[in-house]
PDB file of C-alpha atoms in Angstrom:
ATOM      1  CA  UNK A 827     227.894 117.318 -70.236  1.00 59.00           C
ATOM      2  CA  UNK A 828     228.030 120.905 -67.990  1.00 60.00           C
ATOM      3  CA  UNK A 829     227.547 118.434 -65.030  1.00 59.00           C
ATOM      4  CA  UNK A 830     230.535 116.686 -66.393  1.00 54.00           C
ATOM      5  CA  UNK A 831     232.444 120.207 -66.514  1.00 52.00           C
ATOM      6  CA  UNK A 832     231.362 121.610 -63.351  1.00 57.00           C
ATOM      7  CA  UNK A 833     232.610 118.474 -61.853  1.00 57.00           C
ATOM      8  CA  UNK A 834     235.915 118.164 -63.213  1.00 55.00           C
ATOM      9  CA  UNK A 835     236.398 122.248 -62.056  1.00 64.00           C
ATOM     10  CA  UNK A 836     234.965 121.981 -58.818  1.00 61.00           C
ATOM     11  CA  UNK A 837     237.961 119.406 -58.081  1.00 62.00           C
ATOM     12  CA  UNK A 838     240.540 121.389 -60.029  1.00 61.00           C
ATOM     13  CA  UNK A 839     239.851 124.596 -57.463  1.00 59.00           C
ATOM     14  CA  UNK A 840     239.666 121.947 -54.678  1.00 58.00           C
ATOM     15  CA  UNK A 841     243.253 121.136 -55.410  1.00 56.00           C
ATOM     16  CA  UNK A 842     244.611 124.673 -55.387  1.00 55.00           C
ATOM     17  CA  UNK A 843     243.185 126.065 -52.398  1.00 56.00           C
ATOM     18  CA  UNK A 844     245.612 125.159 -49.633  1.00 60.00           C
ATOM     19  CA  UNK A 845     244.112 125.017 -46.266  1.00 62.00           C
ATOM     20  CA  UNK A 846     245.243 128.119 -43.748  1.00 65.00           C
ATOM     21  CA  UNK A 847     249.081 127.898 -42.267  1.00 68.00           C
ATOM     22  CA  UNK A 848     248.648 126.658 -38.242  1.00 68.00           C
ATOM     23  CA  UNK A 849     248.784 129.551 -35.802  1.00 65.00           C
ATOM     24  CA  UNK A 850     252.267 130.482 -34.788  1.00 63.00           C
ATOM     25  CA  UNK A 851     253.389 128.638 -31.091  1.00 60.00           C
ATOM     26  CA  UNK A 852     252.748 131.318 -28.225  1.00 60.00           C
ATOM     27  CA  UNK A 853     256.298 132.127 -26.980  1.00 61.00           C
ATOM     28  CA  UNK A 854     256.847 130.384 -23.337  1.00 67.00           C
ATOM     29  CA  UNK A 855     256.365 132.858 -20.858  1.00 76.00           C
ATOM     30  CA  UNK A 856     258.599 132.656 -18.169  1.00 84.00           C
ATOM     31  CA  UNK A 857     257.738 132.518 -14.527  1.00 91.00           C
ATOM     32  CA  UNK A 858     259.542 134.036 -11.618  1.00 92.00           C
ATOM     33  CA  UNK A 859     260.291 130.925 -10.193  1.00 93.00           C
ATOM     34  CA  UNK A 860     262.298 130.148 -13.522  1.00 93.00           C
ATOM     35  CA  UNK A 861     264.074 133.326 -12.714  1.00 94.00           C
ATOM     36  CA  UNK A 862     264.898 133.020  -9.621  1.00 93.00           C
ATOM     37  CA  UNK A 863     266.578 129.660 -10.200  1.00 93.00           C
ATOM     38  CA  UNK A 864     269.390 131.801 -11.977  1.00 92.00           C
ATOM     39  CA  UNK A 865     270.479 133.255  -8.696  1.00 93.00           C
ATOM     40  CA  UNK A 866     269.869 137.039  -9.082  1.00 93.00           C
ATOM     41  CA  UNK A 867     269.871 138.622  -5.504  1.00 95.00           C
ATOM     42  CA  UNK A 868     267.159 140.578  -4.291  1.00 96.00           C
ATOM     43  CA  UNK A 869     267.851 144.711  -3.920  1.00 97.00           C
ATOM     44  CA  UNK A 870     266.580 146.223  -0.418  1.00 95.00           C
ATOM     45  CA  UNK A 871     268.162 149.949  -1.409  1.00 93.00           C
ATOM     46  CA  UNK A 872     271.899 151.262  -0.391  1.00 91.00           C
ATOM     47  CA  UNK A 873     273.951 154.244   0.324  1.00 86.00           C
ATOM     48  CA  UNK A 874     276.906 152.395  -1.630  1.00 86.00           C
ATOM     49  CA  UNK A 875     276.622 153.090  -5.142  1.00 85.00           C
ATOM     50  CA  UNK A 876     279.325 149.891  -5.265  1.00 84.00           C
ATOM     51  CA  UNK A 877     276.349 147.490  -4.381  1.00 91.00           C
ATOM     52  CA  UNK A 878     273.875 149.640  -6.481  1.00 92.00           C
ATOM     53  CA  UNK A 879     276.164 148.888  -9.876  1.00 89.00           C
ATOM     54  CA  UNK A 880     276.671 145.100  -8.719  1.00 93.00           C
ATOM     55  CA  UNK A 881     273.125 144.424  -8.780  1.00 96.00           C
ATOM     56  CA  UNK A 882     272.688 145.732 -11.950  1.00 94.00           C
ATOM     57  CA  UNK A 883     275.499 143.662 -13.543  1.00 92.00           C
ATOM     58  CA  UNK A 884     274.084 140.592 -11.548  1.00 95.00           C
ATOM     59  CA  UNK A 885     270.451 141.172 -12.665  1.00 96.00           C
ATOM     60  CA  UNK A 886     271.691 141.853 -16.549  1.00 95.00           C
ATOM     61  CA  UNK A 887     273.815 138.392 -16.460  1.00 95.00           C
ATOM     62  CA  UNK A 888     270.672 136.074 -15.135  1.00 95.00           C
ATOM     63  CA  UNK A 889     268.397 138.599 -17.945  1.00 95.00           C
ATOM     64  CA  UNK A 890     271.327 137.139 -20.992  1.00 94.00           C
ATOM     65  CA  UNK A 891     270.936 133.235 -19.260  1.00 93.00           C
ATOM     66  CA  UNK A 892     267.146 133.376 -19.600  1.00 92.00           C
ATOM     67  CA  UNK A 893     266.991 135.224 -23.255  1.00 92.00           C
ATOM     68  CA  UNK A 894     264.334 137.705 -21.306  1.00 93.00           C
ATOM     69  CA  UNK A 895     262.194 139.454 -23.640  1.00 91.00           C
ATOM     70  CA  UNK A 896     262.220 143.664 -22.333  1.00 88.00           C
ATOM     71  CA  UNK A 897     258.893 143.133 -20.800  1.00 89.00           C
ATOM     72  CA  UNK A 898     259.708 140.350 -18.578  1.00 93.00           C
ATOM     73  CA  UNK A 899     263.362 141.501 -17.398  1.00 94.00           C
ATOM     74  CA  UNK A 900     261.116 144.654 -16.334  1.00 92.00           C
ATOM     75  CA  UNK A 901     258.789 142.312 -14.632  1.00 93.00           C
ATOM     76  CA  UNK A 902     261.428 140.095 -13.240  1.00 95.00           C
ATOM     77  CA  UNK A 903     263.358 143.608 -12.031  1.00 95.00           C
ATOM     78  CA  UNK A 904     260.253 144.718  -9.907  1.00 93.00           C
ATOM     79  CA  UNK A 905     260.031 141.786  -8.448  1.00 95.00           C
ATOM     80  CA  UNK A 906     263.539 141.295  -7.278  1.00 96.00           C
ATOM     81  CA  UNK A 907     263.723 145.347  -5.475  1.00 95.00           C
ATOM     82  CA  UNK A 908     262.323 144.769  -1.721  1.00 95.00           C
ATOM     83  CA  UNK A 909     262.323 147.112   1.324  1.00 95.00           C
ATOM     84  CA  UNK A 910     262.945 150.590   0.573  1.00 94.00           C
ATOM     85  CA  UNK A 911     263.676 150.101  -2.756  1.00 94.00           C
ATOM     86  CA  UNK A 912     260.448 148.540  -3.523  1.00 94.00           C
ATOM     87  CA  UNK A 913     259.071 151.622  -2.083  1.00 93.00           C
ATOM     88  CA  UNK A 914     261.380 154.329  -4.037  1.00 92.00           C
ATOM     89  CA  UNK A 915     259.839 152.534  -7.124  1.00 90.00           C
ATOM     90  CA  UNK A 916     256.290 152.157  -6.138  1.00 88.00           C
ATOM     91  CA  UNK A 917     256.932 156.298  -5.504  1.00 88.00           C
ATOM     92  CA  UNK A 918     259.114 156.530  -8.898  1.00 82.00           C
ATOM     93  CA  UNK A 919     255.531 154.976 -10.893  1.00 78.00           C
ATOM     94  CA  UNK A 920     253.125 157.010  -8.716  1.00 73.00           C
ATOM     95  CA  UNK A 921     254.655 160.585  -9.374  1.00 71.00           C
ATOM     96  CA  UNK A 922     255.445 159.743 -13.242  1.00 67.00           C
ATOM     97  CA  UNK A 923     252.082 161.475 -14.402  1.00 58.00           C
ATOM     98  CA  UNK A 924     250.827 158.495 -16.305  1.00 54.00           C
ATOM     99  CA  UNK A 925     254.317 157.785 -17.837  1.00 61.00           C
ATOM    100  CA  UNK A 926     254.646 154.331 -18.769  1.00 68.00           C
ATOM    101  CA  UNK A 927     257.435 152.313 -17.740  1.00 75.00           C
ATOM    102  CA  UNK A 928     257.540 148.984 -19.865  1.00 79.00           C
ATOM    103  CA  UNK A 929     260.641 148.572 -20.121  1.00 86.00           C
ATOM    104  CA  UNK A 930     264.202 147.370 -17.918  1.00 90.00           C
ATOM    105  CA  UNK A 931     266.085 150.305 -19.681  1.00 88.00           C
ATOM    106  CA  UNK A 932     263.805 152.995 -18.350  1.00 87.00           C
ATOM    107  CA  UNK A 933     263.516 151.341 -14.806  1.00 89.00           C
ATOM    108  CA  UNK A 934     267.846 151.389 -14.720  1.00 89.00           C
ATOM    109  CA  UNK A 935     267.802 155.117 -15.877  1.00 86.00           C
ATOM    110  CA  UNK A 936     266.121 155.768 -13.016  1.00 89.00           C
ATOM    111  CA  UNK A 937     267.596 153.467 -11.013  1.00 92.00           C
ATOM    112  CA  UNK A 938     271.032 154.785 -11.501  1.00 87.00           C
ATOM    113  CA  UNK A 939     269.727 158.541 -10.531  1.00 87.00           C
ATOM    114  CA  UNK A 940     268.422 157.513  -7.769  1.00 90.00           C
ATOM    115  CA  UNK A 941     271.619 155.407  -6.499  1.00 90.00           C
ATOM    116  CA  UNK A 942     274.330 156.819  -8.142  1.00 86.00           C
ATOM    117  CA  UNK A 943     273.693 160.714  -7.423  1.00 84.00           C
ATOM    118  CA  UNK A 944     276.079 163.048  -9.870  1.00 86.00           C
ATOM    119  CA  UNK A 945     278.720 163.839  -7.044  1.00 87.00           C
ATOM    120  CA  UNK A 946     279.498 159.461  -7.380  1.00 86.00           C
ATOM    121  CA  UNK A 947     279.488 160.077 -11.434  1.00 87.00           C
ATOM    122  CA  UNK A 948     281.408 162.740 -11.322  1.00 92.00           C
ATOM    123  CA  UNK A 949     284.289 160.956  -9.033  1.00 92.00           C
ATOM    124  CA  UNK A 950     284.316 158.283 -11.174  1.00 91.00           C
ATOM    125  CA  UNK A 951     284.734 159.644 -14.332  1.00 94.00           C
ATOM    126  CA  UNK A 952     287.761 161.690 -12.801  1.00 96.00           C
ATOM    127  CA  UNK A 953     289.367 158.284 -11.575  1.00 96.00           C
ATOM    128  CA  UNK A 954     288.905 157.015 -14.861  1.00 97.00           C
ATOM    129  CA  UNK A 955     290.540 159.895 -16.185  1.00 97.00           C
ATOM    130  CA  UNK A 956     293.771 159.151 -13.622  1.00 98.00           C
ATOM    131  CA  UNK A 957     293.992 155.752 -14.600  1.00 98.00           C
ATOM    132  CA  UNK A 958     297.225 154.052 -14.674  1.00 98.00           C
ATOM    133  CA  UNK A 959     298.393 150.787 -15.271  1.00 97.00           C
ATOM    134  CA  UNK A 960     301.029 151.292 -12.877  1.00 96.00           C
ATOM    135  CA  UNK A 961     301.695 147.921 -10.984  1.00 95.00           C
ATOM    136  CA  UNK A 962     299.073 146.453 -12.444  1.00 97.00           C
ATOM    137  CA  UNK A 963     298.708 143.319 -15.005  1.00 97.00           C
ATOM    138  CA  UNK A 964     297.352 143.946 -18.063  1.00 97.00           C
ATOM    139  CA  UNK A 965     294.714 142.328 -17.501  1.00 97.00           C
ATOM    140  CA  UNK A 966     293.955 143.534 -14.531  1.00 97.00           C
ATOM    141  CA  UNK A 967     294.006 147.741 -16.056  1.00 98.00           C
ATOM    142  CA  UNK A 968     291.571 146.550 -18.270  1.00 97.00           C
ATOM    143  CA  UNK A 969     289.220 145.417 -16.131  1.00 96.00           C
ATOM    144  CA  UNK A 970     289.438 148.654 -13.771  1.00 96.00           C
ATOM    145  CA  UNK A 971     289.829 150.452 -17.498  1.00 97.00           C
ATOM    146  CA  UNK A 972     286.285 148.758 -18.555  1.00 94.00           C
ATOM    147  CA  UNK A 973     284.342 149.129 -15.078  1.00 89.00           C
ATOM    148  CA  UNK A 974     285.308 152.964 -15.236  1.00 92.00           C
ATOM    149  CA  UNK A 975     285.309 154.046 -18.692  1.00 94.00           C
ATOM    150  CA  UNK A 976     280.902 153.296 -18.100  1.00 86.00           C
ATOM    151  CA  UNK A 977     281.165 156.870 -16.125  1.00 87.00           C
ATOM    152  CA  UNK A 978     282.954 158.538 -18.629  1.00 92.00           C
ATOM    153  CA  UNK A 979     281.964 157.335 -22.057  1.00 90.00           C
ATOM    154  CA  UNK A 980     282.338 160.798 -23.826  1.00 92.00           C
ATOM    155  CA  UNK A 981     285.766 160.565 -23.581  1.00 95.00           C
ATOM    156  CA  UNK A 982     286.226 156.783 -25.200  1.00 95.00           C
ATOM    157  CA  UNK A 983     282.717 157.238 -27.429  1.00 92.00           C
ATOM    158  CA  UNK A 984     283.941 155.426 -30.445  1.00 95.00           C
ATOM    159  CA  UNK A 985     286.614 152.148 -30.936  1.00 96.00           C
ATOM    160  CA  UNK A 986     289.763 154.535 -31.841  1.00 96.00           C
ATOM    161  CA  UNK A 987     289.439 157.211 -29.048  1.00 97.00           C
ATOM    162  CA  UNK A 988     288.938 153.885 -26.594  1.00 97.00           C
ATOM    163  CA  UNK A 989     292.052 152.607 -28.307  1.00 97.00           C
ATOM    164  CA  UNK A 990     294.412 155.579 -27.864  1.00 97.00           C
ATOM    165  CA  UNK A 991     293.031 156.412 -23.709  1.00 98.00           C
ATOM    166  CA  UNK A 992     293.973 152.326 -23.301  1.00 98.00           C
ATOM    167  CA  UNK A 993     297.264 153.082 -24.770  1.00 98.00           C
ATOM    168  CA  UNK A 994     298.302 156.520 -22.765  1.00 97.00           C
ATOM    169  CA  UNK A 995     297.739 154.311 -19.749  1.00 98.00           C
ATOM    170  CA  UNK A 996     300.513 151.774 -20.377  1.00 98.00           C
ATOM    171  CA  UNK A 997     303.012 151.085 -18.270  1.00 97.00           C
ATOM    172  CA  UNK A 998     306.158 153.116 -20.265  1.00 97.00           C
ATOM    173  CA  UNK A 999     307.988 150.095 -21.418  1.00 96.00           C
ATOM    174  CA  UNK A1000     304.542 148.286 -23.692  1.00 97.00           C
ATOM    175  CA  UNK A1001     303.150 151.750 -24.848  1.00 97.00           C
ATOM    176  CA  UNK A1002     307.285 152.352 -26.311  1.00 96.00           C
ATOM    177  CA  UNK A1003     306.682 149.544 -28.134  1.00 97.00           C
ATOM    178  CA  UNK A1004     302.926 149.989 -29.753  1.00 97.00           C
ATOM    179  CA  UNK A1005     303.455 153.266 -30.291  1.00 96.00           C
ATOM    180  CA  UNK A1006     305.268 152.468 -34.208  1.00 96.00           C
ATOM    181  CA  UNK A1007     302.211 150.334 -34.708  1.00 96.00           C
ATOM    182  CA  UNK A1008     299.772 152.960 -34.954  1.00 96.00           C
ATOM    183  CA  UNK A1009     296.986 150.370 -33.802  1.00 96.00           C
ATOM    184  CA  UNK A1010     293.499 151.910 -33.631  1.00 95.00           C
ATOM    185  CA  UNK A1011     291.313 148.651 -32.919  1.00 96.00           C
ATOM    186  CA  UNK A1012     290.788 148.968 -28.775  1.00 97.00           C
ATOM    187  CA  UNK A1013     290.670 145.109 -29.200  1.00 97.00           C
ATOM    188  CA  UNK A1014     294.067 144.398 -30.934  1.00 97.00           C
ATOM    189  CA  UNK A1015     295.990 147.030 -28.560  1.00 98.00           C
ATOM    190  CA  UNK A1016     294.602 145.664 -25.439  1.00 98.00           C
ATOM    191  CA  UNK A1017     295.457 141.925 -27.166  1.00 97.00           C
ATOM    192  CA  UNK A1018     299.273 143.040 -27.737  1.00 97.00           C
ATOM    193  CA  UNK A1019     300.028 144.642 -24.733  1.00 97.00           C
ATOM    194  CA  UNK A1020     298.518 141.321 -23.014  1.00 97.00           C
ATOM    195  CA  UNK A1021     301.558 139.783 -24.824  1.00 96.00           C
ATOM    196  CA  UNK A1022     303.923 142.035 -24.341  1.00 96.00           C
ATOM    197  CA  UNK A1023     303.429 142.113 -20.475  1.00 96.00           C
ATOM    198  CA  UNK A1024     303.750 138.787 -20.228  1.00 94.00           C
ATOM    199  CA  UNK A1025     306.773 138.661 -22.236  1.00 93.00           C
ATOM    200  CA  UNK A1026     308.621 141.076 -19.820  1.00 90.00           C
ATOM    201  CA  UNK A1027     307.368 139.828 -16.769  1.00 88.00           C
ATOM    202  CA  UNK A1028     309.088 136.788 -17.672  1.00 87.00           C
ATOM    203  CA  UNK A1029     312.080 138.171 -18.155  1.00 70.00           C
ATOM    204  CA  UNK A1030     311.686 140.415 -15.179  1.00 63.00           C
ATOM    205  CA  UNK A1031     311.522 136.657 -13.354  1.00 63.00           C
ATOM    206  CA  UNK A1032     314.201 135.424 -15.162  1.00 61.00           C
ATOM    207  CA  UNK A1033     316.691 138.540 -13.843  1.00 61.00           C
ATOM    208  CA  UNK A1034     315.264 137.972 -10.135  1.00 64.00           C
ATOM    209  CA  UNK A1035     316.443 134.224 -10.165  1.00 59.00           C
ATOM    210  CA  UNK A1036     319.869 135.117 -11.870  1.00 58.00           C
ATOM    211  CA  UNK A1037     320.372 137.956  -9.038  1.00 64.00           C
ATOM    212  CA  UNK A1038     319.227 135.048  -5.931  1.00 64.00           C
ATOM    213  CA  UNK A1039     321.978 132.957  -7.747  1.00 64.00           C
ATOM    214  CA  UNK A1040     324.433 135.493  -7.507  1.00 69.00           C
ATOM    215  CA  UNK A1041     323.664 136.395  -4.200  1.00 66.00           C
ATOM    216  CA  UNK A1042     323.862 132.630  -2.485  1.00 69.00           C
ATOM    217  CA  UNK A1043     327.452 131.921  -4.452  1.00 68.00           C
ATOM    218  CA  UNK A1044     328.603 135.393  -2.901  1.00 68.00           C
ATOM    219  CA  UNK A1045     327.368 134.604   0.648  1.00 68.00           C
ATOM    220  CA  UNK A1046     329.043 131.073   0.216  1.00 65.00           C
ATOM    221  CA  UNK A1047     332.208 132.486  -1.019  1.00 59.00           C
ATOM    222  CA  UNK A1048     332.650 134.315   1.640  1.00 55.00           C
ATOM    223  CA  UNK A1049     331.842 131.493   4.621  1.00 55.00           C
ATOM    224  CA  UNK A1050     334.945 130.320   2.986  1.00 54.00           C
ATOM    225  CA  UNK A1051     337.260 132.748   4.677  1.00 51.00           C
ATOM    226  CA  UNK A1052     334.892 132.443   7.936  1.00 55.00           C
ATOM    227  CA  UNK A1053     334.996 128.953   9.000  1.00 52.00           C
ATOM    228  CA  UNK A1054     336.832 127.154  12.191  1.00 51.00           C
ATOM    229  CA  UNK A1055     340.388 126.638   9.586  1.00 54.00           C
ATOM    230  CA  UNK A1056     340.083 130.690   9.046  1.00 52.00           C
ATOM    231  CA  UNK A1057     342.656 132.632  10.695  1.00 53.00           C
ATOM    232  CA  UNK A1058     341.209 135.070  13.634  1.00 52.00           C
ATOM    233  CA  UNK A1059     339.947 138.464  12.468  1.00 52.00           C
ATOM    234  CA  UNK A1060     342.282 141.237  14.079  1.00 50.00           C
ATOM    235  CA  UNK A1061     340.276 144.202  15.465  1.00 52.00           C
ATOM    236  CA  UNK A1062     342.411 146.962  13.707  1.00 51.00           C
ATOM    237  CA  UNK A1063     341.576 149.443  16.321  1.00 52.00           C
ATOM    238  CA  UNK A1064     343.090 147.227  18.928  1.00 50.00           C
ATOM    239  CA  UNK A1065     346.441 146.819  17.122  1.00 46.00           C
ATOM    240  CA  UNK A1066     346.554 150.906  16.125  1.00 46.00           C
ATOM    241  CA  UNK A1067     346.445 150.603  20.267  1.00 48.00           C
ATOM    242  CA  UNK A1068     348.700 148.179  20.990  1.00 48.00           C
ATOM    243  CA  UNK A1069     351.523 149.290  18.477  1.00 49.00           C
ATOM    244  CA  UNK A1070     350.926 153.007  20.037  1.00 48.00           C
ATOM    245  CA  UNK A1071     351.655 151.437  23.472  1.00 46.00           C
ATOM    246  CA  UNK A1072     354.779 149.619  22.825  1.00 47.00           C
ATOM    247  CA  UNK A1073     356.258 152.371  20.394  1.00 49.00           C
ATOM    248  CA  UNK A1074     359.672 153.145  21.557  1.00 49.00           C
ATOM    249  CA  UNK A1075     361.310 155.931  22.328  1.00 49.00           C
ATOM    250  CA  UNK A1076     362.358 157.655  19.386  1.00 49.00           C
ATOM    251  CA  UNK A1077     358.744 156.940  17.369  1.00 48.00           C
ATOM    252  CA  UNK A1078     357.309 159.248  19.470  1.00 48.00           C
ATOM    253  CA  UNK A1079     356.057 162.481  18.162  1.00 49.00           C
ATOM    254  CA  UNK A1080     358.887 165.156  17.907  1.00 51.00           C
ATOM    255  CA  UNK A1081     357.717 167.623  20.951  1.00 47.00           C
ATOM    256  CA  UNK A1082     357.448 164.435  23.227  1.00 49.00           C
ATOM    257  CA  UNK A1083     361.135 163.005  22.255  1.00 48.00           C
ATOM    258  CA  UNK A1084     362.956 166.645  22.708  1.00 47.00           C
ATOM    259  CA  UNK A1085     361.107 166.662  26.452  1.00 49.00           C
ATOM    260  CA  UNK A1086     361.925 163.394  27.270  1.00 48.00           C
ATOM    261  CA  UNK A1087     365.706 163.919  26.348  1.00 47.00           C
ATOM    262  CA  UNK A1088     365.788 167.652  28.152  1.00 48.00           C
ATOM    263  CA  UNK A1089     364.122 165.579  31.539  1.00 49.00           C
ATOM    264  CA  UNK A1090     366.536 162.898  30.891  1.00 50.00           C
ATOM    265  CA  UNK A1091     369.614 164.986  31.001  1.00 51.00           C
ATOM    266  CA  UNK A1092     368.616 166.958  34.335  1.00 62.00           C
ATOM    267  CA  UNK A1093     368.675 163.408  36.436  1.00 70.00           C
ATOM    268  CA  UNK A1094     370.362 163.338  39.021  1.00 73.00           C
ATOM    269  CA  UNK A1095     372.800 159.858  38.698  1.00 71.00           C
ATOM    270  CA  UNK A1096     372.982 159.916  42.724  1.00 70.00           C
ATOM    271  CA  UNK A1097     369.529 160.206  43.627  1.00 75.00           C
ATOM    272  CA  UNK A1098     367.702 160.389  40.032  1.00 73.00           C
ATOM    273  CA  UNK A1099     365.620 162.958  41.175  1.00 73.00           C
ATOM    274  CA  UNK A1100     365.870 166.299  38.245  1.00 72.00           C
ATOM    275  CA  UNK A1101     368.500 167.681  39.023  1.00 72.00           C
ATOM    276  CA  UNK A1102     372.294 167.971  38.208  1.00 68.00           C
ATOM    277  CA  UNK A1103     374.378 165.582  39.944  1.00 64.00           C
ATOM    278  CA  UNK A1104     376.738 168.565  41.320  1.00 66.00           C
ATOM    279  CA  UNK A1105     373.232 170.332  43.041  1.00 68.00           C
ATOM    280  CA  UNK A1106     372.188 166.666  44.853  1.00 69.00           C
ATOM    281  CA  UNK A1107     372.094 167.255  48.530  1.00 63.00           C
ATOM    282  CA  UNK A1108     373.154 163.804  49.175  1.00 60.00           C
ATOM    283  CA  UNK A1109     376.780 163.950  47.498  1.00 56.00           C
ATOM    284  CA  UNK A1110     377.931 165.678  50.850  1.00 52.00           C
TER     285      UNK A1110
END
């Protein structure tokens, strides 16, 4: 009977033990040659802190394709800097006094001070400072607006402040109208002016084609007094001229009529010379 027992709770645990969960799958590790089929250029070093910032972007966009984990974008990173730059790193590990860097943030920190020295900061953040829509689209201020508000975040560090500097940039015209709003979302200020530029722009198109109209039916109104049937334009300088010329007598100007008369009254009728007719040597 305790055989019996044993038996039947022997196979009772049996069925509640559960054998052990499977081991988790190893994450696929991802091999430069998987990288490098997203394109990221290599870096040999520059003087142009332009090119420095472009490879950064470039190297961040193929990092978001491949889902890289911070290890391999760090591993993928090192790999990609050749020449010079290859070196500068190389140096940047050797003099770091057992400083570990594991990671693609601490290898763009010093990245950036070595390629973008403080003078470049500095001149960036002022020109972000300056910024203007001016003849700009909207969406072309905020792209200049998001490339250099990076150098000068303490001045747009939360969503409002970001918001407002957007705003003060506006052309005149769009920030007149957003300022009764009282928006504070950087998103839904940048997505209204979007509308409102395009808004005026068409109606800044619509006024050009309305002032070409104008302009042809004026230039064709007047071919209409300038064709072969038109009568001959009269230089008025000319006639002035030609009425001075032929003016008679007694239109011309009062000093030149009283001389005219005195010499016309002292010719002689037997010779016409000027004198009297009495004084003319060839009465005799």
């Amino acid at each position: 009977m305790r055989a019996v027992v044993g038996l039947v709770r022997d196979q009772r645990q049996s069925q509640h033990q559960q054998p052990p969960p499977p081991p988790p799958p190893q994450p696929h590790q991802r091999t430069i040659a998987e990288f490098k089929r997203t394109g990221p250029p290599p870096f040999e070093g520059t003087t142009d802190p332009d090119v420095a910032e472009k490879w950064i972007d470039e190297m961040e966009k193929a990092f978001d394709v491949m889902e890289c984990t911070e290890e391999e974008k760090l591993r993928f990173a090192t790999y990609m800097l050749q020449g010079s730059a290859y070196n500068w790193w190389k140096g940047e590990v050797r003099v770091s006094e057992g400083r570990n860097f594991d990671t693609w943030d601490q290898l763009r920190t010093a990245f950036f001070s070595k390629y973008f020295p403080r003078s470049k900061v500095l001149e960036l953040e002022r020109q972000f400072l300056r910024l203007k829509q001016g003849t700009m689209t909207v969406d072309e201020y905020e792209m200049e607006f998001d490339k250099l508000s990076r150098f000068a975040a303490k001045f747009v560090d939360d969503d409002e402040s970001r918001a407002h500097r957007f705003q003060d940039g506006l052309q005149y015209h769009i920030r007149k109208a957003l300022a009764p709003l009282h928006l504070t979302s950087y998103a839904e200020v940048v997505g209204r002016a979007k509308s409102l530029d395009v808004v005026c722009r068409e109606g800044g198109d619509q006024k050009k084609g309305h002032q070409k109209k104008r302009d042809r039916s004026s230039r064709s109104g007047h071919s209409q007094f300038t064709g072969k049937n038109s009568k001959p334009k009269v230089d008025s300088r000319a006639l002035v001229a030609s009425q001075t010329v032929s003016r008679p007598p007694h239109q011309q100007p009062q000093g030149t009529s009283a001389s005219a008369a005195s010499s016309d009254k002292r010719k002689c009728s037997i010779c016409g010379k000027a004198h009297l007719s009495i004084e003319c040597w060839g009465a005799t």
